PDB file of C-alpha atoms and ligand atoms in Angstrom:
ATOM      1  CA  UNK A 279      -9.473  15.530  14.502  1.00  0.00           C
ATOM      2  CA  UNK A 280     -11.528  12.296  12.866  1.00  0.00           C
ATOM      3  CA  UNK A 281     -13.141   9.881  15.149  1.00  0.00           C
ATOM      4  CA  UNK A 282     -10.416   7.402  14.454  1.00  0.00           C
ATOM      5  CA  UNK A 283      -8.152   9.988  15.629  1.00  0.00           C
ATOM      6  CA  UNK A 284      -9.749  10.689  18.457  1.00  0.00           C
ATOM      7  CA  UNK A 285     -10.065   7.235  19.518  1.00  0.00           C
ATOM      8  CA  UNK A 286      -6.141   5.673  18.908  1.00  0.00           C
ATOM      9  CA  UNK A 287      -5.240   9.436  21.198  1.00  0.00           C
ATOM     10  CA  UNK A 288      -8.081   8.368  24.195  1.00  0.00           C
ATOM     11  CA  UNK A 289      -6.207   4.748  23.339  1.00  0.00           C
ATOM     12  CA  UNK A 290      -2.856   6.013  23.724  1.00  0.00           C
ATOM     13  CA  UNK A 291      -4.152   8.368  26.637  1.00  0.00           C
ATOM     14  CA  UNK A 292      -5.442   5.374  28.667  1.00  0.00           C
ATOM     15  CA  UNK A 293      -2.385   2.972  28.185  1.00  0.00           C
ATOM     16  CA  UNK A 294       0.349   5.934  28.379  1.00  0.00           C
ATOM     17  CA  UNK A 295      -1.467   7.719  31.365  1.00  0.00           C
ATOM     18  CA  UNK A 296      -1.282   4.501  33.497  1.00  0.00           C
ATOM     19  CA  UNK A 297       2.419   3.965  32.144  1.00  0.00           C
ATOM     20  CA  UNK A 298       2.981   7.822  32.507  1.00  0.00           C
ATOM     21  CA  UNK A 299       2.106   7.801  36.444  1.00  0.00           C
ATOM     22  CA  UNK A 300       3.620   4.611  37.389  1.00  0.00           C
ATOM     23  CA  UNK A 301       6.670   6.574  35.641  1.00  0.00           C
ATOM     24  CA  UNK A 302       6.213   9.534  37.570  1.00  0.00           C
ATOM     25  CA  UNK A 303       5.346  12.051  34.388  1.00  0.00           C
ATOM     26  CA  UNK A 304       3.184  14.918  34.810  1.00  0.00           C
ATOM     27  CA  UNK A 305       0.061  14.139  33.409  1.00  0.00           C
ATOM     28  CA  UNK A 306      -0.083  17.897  31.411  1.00  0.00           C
ATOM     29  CA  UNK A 307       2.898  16.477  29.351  1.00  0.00           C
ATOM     30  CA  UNK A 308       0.648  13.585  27.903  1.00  0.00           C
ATOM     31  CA  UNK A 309      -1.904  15.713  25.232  1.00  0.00           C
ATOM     32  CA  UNK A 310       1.772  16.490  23.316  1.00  0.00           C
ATOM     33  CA  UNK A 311       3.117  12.929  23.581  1.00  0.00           C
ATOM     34  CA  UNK A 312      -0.276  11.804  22.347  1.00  0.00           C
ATOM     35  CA  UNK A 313      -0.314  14.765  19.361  1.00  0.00           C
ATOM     36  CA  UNK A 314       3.485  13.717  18.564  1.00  0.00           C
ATOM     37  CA  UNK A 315       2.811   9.611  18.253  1.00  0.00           C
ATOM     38  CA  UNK A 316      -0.508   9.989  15.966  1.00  0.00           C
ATOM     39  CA  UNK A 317       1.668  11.962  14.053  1.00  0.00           C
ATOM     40  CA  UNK A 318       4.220   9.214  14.047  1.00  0.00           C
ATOM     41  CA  UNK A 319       1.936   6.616  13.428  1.00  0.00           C
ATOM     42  CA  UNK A 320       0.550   8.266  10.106  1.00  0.00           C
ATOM     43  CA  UNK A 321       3.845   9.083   8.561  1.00  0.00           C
ATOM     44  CA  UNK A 322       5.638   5.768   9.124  1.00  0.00           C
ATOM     45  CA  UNK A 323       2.550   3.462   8.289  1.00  0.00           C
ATOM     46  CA  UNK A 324      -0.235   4.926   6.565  1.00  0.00           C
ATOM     47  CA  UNK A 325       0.855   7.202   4.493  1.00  0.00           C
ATOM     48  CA  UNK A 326       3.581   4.823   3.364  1.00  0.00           C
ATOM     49  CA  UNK A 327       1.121   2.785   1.745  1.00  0.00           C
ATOM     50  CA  UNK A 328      -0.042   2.898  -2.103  1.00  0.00           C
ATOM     51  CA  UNK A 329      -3.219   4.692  -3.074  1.00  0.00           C
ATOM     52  CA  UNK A 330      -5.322   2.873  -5.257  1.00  0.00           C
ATOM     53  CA  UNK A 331      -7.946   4.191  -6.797  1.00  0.00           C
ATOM     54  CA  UNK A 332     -11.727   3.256  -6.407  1.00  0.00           C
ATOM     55  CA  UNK A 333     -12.081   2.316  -9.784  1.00  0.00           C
ATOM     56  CA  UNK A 334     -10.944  -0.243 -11.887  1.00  0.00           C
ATOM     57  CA  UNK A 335      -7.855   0.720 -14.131  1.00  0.00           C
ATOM     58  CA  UNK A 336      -6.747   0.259 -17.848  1.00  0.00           C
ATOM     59  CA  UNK A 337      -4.314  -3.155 -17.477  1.00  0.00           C
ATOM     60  CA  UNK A 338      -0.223  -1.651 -18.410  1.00  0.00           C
ATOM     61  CA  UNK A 339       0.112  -4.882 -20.773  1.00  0.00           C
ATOM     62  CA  UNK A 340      -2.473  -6.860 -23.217  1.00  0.00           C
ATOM     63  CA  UNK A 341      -4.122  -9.868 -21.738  1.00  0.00           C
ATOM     64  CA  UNK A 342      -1.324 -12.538 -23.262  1.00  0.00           C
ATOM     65  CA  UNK A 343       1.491 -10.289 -22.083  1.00  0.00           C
ATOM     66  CA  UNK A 344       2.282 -12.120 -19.164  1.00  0.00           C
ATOM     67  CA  UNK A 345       2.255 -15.485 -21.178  1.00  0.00           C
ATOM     68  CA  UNK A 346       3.665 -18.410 -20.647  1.00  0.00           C
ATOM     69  CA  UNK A 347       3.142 -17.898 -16.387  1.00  0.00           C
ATOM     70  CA  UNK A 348      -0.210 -16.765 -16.773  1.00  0.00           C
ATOM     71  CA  UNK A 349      -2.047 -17.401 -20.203  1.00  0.00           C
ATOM     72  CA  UNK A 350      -4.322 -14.787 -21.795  1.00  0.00           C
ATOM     73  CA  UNK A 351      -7.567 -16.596 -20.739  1.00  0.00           C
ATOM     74  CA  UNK A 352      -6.761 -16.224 -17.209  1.00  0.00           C
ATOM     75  CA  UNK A 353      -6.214 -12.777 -17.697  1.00  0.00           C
ATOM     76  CA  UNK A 354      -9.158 -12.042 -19.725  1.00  0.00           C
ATOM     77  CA  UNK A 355     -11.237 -13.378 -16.997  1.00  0.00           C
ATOM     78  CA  UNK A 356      -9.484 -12.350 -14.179  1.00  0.00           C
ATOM     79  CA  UNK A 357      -9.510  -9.139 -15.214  1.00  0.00           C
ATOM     80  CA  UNK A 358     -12.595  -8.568 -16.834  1.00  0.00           C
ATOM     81  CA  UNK A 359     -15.208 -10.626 -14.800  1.00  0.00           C
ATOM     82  CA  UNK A 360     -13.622 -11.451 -11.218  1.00  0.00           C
ATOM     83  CA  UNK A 361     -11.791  -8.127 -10.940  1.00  0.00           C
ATOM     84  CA  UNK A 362     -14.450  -5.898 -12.435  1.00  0.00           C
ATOM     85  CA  UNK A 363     -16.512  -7.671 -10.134  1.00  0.00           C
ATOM     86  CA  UNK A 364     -15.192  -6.621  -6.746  1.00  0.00           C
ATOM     87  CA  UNK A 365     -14.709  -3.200  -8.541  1.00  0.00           C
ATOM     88  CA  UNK A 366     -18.717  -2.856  -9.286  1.00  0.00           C
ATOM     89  CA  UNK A 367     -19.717  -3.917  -5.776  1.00  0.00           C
ATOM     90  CA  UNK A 368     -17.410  -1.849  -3.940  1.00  0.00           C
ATOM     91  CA  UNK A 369     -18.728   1.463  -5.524  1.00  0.00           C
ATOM     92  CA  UNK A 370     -22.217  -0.370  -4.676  1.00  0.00           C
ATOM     93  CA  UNK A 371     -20.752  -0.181  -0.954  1.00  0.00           C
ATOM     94  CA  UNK A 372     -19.366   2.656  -0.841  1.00  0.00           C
ATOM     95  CA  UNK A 373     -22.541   4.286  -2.112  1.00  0.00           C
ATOM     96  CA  UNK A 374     -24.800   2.501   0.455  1.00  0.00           C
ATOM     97  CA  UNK A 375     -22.394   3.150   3.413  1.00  0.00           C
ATOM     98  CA  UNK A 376     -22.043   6.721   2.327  1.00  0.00           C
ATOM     99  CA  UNK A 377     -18.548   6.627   2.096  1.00  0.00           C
ATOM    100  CA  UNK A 378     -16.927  10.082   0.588  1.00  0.00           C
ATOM    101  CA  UNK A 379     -14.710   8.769  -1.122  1.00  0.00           C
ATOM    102  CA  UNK A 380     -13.254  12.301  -2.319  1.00  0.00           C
ATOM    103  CA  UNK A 381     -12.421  12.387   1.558  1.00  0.00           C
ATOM    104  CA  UNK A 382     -11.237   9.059   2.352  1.00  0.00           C
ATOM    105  CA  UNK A 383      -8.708   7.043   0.242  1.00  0.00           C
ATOM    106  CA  UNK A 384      -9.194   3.502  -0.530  1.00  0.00           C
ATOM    107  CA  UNK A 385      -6.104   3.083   2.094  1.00  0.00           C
ATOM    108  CA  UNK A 386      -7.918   4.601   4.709  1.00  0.00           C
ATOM    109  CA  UNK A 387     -10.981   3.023   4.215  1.00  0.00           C
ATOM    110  CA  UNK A 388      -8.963  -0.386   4.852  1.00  0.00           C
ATOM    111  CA  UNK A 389      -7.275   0.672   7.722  1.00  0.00           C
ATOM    112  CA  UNK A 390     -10.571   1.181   9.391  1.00  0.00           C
ATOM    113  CA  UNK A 391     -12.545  -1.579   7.740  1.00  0.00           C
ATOM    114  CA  UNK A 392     -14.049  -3.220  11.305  1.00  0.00           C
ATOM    115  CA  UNK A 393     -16.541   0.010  10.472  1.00  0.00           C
ATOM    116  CA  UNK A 394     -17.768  -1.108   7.257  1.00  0.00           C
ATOM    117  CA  UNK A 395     -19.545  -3.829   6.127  1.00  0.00           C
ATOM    118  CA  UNK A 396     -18.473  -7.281   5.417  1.00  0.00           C
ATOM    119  CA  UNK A 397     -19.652  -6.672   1.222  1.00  0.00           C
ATOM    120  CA  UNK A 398     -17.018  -3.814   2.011  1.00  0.00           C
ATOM    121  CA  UNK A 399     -14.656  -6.052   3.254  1.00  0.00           C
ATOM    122  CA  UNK A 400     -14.860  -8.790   0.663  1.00  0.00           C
ATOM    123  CA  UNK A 401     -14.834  -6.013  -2.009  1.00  0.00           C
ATOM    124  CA  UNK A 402     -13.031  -3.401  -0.738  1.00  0.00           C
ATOM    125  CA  UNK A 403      -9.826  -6.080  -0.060  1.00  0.00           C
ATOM    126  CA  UNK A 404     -10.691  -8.105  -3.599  1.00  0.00           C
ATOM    127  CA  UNK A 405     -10.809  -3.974  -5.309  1.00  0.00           C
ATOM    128  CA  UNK A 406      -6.783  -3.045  -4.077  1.00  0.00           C
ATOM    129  CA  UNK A 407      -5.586  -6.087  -3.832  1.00  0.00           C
ATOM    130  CA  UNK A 408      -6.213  -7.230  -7.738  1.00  0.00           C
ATOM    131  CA  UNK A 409      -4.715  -3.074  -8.818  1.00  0.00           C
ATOM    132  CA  UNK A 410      -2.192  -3.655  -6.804  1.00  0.00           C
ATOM    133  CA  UNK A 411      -1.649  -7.789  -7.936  1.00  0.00           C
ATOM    134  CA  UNK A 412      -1.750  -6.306 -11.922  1.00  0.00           C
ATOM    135  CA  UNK A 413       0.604  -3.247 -11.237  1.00  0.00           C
ATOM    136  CA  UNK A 414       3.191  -6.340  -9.300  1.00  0.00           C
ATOM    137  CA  UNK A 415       3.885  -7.942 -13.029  1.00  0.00           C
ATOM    138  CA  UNK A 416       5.092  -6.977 -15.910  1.00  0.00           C
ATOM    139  CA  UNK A 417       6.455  -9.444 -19.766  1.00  0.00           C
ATOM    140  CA  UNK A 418       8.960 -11.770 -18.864  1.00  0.00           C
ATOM    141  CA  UNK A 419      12.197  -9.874 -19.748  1.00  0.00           C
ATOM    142  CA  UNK A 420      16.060 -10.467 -20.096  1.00  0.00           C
ATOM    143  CA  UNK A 421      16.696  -9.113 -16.490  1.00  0.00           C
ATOM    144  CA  UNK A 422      14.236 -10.265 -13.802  1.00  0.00           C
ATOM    145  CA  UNK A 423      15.836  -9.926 -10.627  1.00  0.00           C
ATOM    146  CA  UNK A 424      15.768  -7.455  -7.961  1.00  0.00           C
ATOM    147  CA  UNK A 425      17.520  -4.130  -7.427  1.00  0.00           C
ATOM    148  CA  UNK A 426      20.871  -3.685  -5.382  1.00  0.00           C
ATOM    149  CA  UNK A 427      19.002  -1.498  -3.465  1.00  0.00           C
ATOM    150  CA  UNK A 428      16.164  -4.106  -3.014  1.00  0.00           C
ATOM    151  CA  UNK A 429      18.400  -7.266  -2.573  1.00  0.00           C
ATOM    152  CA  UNK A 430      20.331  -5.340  -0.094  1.00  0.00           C
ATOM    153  CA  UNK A 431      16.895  -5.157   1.723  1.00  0.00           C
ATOM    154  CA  UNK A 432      15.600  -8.791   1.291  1.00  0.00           C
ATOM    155  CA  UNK A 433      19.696 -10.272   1.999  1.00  0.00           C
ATOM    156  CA  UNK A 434      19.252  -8.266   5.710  1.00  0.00           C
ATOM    157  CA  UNK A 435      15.405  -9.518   6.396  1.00  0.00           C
ATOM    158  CA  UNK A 436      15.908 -13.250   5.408  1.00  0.00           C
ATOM    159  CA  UNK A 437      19.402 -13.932   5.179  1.00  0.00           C
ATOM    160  CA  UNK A 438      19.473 -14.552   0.789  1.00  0.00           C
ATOM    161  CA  UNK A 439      16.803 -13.393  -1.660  1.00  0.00           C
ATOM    162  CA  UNK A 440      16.558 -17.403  -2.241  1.00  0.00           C
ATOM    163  CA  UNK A 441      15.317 -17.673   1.585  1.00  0.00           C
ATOM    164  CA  UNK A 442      12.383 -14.999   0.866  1.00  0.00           C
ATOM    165  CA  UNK A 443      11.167 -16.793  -2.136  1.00  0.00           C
ATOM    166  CA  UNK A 444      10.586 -19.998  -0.219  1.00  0.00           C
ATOM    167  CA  UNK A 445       9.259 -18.188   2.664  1.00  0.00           C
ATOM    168  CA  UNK A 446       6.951 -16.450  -0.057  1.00  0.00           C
ATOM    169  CA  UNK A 447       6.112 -19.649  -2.075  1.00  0.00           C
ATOM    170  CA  UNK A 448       5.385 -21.560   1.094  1.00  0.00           C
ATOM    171  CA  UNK A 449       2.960 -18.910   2.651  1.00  0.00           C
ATOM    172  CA  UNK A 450       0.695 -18.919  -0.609  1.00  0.00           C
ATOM    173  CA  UNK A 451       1.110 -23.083  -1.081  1.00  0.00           C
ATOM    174  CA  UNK A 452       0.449 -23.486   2.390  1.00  0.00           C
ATOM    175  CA  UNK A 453      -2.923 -20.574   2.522  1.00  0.00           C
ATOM    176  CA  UNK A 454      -5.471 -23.382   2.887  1.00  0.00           C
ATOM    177  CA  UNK A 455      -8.426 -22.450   0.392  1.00  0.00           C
ATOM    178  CA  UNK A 456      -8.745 -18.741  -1.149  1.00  0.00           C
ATOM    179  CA  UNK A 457      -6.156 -15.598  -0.555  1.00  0.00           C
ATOM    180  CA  UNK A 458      -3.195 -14.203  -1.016  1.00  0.00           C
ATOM    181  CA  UNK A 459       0.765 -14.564  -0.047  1.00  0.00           C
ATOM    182  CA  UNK A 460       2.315 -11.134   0.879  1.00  0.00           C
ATOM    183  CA  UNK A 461       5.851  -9.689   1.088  1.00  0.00           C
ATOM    184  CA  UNK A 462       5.159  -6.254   3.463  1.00  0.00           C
ATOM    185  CA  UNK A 463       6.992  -3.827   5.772  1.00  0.00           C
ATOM    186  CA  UNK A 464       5.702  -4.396   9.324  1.00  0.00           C
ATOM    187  CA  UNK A 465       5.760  -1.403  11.785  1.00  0.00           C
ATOM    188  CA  UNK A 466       9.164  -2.386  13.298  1.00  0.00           C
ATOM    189  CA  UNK A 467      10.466  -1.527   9.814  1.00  0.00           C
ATOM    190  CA  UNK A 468      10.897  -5.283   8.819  1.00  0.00           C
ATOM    191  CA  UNK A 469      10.528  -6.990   5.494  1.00  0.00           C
ATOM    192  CA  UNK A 470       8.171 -10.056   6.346  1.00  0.00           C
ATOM    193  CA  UNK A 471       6.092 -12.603   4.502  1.00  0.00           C
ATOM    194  CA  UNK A 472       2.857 -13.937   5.189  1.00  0.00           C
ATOM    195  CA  UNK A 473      -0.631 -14.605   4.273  1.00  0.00           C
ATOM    196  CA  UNK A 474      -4.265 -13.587   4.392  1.00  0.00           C
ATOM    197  CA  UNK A 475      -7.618 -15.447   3.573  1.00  0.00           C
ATOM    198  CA  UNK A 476      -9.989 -14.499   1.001  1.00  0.00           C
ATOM    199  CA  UNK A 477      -9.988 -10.824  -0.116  1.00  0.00           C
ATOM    200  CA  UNK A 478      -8.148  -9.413   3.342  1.00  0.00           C
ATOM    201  CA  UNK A 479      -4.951  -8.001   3.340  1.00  0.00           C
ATOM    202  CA  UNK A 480      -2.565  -5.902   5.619  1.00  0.00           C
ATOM    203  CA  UNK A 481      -3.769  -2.980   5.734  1.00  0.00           C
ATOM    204  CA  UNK A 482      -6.508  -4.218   7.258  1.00  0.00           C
ATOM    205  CA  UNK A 483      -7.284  -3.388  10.992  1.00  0.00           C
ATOM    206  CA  UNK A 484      -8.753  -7.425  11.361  1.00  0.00           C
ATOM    207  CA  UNK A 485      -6.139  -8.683   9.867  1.00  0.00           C
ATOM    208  CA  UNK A 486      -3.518 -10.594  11.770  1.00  0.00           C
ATOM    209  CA  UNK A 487      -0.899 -10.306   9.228  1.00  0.00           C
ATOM    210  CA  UNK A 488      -0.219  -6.242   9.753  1.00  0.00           C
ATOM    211  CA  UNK A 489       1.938  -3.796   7.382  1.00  0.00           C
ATOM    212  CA  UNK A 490       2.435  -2.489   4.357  1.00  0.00           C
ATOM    213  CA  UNK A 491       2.410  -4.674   1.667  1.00  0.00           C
ATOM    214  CA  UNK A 492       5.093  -4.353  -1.227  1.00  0.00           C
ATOM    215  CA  UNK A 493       4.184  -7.429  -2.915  1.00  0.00           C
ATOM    216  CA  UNK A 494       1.115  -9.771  -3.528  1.00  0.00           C
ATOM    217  CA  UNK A 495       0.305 -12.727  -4.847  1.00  0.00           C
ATOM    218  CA  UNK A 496      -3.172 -13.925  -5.995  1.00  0.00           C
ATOM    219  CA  UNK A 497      -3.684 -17.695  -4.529  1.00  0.00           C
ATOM    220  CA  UNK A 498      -7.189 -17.886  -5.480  1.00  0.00           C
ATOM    221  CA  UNK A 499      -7.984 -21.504  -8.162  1.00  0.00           C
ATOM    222  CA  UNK A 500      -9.783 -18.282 -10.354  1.00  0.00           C
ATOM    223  CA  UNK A 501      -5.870 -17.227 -10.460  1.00  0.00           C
ATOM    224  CA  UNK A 502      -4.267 -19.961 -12.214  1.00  0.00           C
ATOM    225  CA  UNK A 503      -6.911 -23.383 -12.536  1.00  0.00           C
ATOM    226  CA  UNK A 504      -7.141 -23.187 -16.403  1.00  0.00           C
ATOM    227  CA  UNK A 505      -3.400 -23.580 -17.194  1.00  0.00           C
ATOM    228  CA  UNK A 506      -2.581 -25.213 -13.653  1.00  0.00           C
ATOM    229  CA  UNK A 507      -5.233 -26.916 -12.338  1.00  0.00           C
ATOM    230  CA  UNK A 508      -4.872 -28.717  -8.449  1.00  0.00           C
ATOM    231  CA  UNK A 509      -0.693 -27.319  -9.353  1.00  0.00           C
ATOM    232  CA  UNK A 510      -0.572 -24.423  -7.639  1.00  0.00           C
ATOM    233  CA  UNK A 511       3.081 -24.243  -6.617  1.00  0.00           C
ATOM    234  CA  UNK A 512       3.878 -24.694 -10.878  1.00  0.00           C
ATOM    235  CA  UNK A 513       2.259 -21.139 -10.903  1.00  0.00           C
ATOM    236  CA  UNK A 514       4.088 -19.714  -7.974  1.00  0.00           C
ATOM    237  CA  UNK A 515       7.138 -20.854  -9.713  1.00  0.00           C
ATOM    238  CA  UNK A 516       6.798 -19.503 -12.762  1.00  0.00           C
ATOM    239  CA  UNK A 517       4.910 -16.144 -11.513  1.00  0.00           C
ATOM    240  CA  UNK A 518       8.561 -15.710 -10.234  1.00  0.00           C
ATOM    241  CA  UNK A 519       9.328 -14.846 -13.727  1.00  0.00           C
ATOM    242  CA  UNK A 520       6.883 -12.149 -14.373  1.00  0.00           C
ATOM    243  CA  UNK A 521       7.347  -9.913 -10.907  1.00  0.00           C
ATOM    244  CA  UNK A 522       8.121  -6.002 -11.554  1.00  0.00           C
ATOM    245  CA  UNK A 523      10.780  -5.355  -9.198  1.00  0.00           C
ATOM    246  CA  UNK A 524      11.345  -2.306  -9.774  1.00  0.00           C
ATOM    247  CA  UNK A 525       7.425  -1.171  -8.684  1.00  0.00           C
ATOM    248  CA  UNK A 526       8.596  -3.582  -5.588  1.00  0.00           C
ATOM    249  CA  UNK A 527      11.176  -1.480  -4.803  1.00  0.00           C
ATOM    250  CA  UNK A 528       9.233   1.619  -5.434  1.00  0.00           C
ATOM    251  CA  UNK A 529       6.741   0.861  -2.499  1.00  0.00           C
ATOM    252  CA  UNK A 530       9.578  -0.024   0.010  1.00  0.00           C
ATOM    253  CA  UNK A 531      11.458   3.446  -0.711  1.00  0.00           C
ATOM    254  CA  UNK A 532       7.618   5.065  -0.181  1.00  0.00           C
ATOM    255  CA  UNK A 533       6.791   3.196   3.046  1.00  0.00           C
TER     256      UNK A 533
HETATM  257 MN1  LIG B 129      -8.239 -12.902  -8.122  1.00  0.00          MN
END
């Protein structure tokens, strides 16, 4: 059993064995009740959350495929320089912290990140959430929309898919300074929207915003300042136009 393990069952032991007596259980029946809601725990959040590797990945499109919402230059950099960036000083990290990283996933690592140093934190969170930003877009196409399946989803969480785009393009307008606006699953089973600052995200076990995220958008000025300067609700708009649904979808079937 790991140490975080070991510490959400003493947890669960310590708030369930007070709940547990003032219910009149035996206390033997607690170490399976414990066994059985770790178990629950890992299935319904953690594991339902994409892997990303620790390393930076080949981009699916060239630099000017996501043109006109976000022009090659922004890519090039974004990619190349701010990206690669958090990418380099995360394996820096993880070396120094002795982090086995054929051991623990880049998921994990999050989900614990209170452990870990804030360079971990910064770079750990800047590392998944720019994968898992560039795997969220794809070349404007003829059909742009979400999914029956999806809309179904969105239509029962926020009453029209026009009602979660505000709620989206308001929680990354209204972000005051650097982060990101998120669409995720919280642990009820909910599609919510929110936002975190700088490089946190959900996963995170600091972060106030908790879940699984399904979709996320870069607010940082490195994001869209050459082509949209002080405008940054011009590049939520258009970014509309260049979400991958279909890997949106993909992530709430797997969570
Ligand atoms: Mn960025």
């Amino acid at each position: 059993m790991s140490n975080e393990n070991k510490q959400n069952r003493r947890q669960f032991l310590k708030t369930t064995g007070q709940a547990g007596i003032a219910a009149g259980l035996s206390l033997t029946a607690l170490p399976a009740l414990a066994a059985h809601a770790t178990e629950h725990h890992s299935e319904g959040f953690a594991a339902g959350a994409e892997e990303i590797p620790y390393n930076q990945q080949p981009l699916l499109y060239a630099y000017a495929g996501l043109e006109p919402a976000i022009d090659a230059m922004t890519m090039e950099i974004h990619y190349s320089k701010h990206a690669a960036t958090y990418a380099k000083n995360l394996a820096d990290a993880v070396a120094a912290e002795k982090v086995d990283i054929t051991k623990v996933s880049l998921v994990s690592l999050l989900q614990s990140i209170s452990k870990y140093s804030v360079k971990m934190r910064n770079n750990g969170g800047g590392h998944y959430n720019h994968e898992f930003f560039w795997k969220s877009m794809r070349a404007p196409g003829d059909s742009n929309n979400p999914s029956p399946q999806l809309s179904a989803a969105l239509v029962k969480d926020f009453g029209s898919i026009d009602t979660f785009k505000s709620q989206f393009t308001d929680a990354g307008k209204n972000r005051f300074g650097s982060g990101w606006a998120w669409l995720l699953k919280n642990k009820e089973g909910k599609l919510v929207v929110g936002s975190t600052p700088n490089q946190d995200n959900p996963l995170m076990d600091i972060s106030d915003l908790k879940g699984i995220p399904l979709l996320g958008l870069d607010v940082w000025e490195h994001a869209y300042y050459l082509k949209y300067q002080n405008k940054r609700p011009d590049y939520i708009n258009a970014w509309w136009k260049i979400v991958d649904w279909d890997v949106v979808e993909k992530r709430m079937m797997n969570s």
